[in-house]
Short mmCIF file of C-alpha atoms in Angstrom, two decimals:
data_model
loop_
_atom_site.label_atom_id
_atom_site.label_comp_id
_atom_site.label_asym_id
_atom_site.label_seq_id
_atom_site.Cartn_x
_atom_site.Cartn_y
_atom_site.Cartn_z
CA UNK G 1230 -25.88 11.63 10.85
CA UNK G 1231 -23.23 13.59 9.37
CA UNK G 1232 -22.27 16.92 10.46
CA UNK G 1233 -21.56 19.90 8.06
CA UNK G 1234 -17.43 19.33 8.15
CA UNK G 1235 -18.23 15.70 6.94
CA UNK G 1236 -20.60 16.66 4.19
CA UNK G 1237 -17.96 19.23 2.65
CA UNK G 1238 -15.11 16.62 3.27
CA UNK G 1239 -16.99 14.84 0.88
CA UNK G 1240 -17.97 16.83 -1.75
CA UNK G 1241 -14.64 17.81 -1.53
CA UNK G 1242 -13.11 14.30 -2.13
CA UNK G 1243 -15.63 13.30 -4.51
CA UNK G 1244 -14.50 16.18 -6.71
CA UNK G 1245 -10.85 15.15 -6.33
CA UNK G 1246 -11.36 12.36 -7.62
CA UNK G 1247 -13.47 13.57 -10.59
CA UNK G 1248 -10.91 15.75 -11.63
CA UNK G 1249 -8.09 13.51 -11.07
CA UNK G 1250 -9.95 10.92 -13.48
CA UNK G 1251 -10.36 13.37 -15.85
CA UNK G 1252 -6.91 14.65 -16.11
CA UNK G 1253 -5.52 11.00 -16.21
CA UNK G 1254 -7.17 9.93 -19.03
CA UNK G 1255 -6.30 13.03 -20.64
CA UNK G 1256 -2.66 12.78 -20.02
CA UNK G 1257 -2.92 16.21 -18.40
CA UNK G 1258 -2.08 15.07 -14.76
CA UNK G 1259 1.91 14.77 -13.69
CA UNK G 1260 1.96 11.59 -11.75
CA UNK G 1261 3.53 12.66 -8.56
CA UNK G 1262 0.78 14.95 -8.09
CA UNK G 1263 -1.12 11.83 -9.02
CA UNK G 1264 0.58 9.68 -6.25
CA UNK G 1265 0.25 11.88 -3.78
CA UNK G 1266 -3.56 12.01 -4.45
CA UNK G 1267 -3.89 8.11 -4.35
CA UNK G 1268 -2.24 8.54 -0.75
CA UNK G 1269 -4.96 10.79 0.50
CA UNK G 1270 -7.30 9.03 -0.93
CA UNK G 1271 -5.96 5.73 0.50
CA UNK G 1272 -5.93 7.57 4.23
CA UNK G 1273 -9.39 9.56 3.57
CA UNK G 1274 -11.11 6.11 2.98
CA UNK G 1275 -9.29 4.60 5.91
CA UNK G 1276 -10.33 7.00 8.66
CA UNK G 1277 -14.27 6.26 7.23
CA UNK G 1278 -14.06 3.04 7.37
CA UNK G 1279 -14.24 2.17 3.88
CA UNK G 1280 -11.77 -0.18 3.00
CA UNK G 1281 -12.32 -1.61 -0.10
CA UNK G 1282 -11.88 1.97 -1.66
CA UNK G 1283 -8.86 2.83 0.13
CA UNK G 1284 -7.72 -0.38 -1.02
CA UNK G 1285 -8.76 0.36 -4.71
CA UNK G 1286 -7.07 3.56 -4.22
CA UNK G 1287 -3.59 2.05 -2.90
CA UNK G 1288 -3.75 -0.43 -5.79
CA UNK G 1289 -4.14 2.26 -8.10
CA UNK G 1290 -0.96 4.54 -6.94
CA UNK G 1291 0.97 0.99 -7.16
CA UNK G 1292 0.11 0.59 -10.98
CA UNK G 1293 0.81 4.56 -11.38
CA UNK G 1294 4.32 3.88 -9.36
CA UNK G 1295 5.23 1.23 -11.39
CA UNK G 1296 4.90 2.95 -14.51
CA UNK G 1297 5.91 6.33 -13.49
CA UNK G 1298 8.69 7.81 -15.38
CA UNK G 1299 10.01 11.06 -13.47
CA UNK G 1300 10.45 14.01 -15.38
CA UNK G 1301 13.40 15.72 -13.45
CA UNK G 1302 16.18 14.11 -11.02
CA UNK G 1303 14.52 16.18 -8.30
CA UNK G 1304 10.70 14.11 -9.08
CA UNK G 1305 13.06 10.87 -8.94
CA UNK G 1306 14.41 11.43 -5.81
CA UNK G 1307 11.24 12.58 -4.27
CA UNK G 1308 9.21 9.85 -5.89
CA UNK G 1309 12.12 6.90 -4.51
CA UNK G 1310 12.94 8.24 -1.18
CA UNK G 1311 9.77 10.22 -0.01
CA UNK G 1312 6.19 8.45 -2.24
CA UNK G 1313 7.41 4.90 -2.43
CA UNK G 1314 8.09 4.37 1.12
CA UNK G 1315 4.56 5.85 1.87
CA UNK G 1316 3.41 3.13 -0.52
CA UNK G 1317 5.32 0.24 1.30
CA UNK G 1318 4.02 1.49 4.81
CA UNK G 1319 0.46 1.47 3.12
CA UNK G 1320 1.02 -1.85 1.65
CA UNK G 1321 2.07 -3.60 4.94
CA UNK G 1322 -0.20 -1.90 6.71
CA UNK G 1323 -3.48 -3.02 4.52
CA UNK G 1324 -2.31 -6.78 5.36
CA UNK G 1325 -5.38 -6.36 7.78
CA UNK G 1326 -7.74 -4.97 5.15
CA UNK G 1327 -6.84 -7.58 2.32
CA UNK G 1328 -8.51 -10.95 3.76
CA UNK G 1329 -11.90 -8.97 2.99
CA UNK G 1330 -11.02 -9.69 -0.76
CA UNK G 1331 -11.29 -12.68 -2.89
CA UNK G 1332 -7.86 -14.68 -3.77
CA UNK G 1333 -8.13 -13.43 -6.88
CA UNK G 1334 -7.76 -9.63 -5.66
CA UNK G 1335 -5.10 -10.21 -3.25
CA UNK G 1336 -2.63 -12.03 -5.61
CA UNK G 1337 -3.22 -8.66 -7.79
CA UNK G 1338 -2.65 -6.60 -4.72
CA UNK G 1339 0.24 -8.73 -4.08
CA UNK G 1340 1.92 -8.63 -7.79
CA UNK G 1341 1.33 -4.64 -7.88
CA UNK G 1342 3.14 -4.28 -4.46
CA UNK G 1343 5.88 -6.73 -5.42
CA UNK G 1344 6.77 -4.37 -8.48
CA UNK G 1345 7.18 -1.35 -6.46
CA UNK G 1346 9.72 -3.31 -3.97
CA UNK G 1347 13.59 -3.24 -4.81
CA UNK G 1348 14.44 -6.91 -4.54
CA UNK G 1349 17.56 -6.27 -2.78
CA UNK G 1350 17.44 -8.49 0.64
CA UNK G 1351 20.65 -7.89 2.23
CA UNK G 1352 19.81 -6.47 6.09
CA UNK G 1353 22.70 -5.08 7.61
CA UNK G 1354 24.30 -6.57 11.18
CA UNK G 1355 23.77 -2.87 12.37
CA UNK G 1356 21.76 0.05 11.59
CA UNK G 1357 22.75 3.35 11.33
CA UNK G 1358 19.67 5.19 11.98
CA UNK G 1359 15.93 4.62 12.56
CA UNK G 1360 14.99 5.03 8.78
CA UNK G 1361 17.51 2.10 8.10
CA UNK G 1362 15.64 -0.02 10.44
CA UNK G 1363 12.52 0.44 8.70
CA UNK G 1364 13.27 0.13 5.26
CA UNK G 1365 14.96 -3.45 6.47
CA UNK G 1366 11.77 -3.98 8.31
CA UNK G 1367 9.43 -3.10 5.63
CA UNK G 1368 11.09 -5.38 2.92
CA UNK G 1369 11.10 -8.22 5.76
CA UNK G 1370 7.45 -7.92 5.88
CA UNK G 1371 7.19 -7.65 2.38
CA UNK G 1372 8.97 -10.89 1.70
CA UNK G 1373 6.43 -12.65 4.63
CA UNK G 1374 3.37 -11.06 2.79
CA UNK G 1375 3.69 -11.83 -0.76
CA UNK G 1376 5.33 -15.43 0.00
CA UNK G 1377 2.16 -15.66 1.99
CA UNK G 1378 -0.22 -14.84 -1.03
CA UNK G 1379 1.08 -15.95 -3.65
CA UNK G 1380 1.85 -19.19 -2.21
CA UNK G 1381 -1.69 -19.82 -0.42
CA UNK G 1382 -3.85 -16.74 -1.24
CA UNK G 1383 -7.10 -19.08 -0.20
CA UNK G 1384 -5.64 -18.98 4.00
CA UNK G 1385 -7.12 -15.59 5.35
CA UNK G 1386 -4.31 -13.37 7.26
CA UNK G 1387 -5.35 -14.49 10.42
CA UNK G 1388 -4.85 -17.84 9.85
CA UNK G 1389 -1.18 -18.13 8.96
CA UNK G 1390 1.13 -19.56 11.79
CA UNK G 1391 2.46 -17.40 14.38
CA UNK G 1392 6.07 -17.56 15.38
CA UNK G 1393 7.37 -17.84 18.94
CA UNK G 1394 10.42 -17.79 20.37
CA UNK G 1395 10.53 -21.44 20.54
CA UNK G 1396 8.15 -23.01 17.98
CA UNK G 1397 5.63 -22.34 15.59
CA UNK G 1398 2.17 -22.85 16.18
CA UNK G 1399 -0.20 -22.93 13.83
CA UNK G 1400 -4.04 -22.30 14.12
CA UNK G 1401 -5.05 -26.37 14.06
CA UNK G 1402 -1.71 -27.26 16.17
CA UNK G 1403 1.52 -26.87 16.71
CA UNK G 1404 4.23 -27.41 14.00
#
């Protein structure tokens, strides 16, 4: 049974998302206020346990992020370096959430992530500072994931080899 807190967490999301609906298909709603909503969103439905909407959510803020067009230099910068990374993290992280969906959906999840990615590969010898680190982490992963899916979307996550440090085994056997 839900407590009072939860029950007006709810209402309170629920309403969110009315309005944000509402002022998206109105063209009233700026989209990095709209990004930043799919990102709560995204975590609300994560900490409940409802995964399928977060991950409805996080494939909605990919399709907004891929056609958002920043108004000012300031939304630019705030949208590349602060709401896209969020979006990566997200991504990567819902690797555990996506096997739950048909091949279908995760090749879509895949494609909508892989526009949001800058396809620049290049990982430096040395980092300079945490942040580097992840971002060169983060588009390793990336490359791993959506070779993953779009090559064999049918294998679930869990069933794609594991690497060792001095072979790869595989599931059925070693490789």
């Amino acid at each position: 049974f839900e407590s009072q807190g939860q029950i007006f967490a709810y209402n309170q999301y629920t309403k969110a998302i009315g309005h944000l609906r509402r002022s998206l298909a109105t063209g009233k709603q700026a989209p990095l206020t709209a990004l930043m909503s799919c990102i709560l969103f995204v975590c609300f439905d994560s900490i409940r346990g409802h995964f399928e909407s977060a991950m409805v959510h996080l494939q909605s803020g990919l399709k907004i992020l891929r056609d958002v067009k920043a108004h000012s230099k300031e939304e630019e910068h705030i949208i590349q370096n602060s709401i896209k990374p969020l979006f990566v993290r997200l991504c990567i992280q819902s690797i555990l959430y996506v096997d739950t969906r048909s091949t279908l959906a995760r090749r879509a999840f895949v494609t909508e992530f892989a526009n949001i990615i800058d396809q620049e590969t290049s990982i430096p010898e040395c980092f300079e500072n945490l942040e580097e680190a992840r971002v060169s982490l983060n588009k390793a992963a990336d490359g791993l994931f959506r070779t993953f899916y779009l090559c064999d979307g049918k294998m679930t996550f869990s069933a794609t080899p594991t690497l060792t440090a001095t072979k790869l085994i595989h599931p059925k056997g070693e490789i």
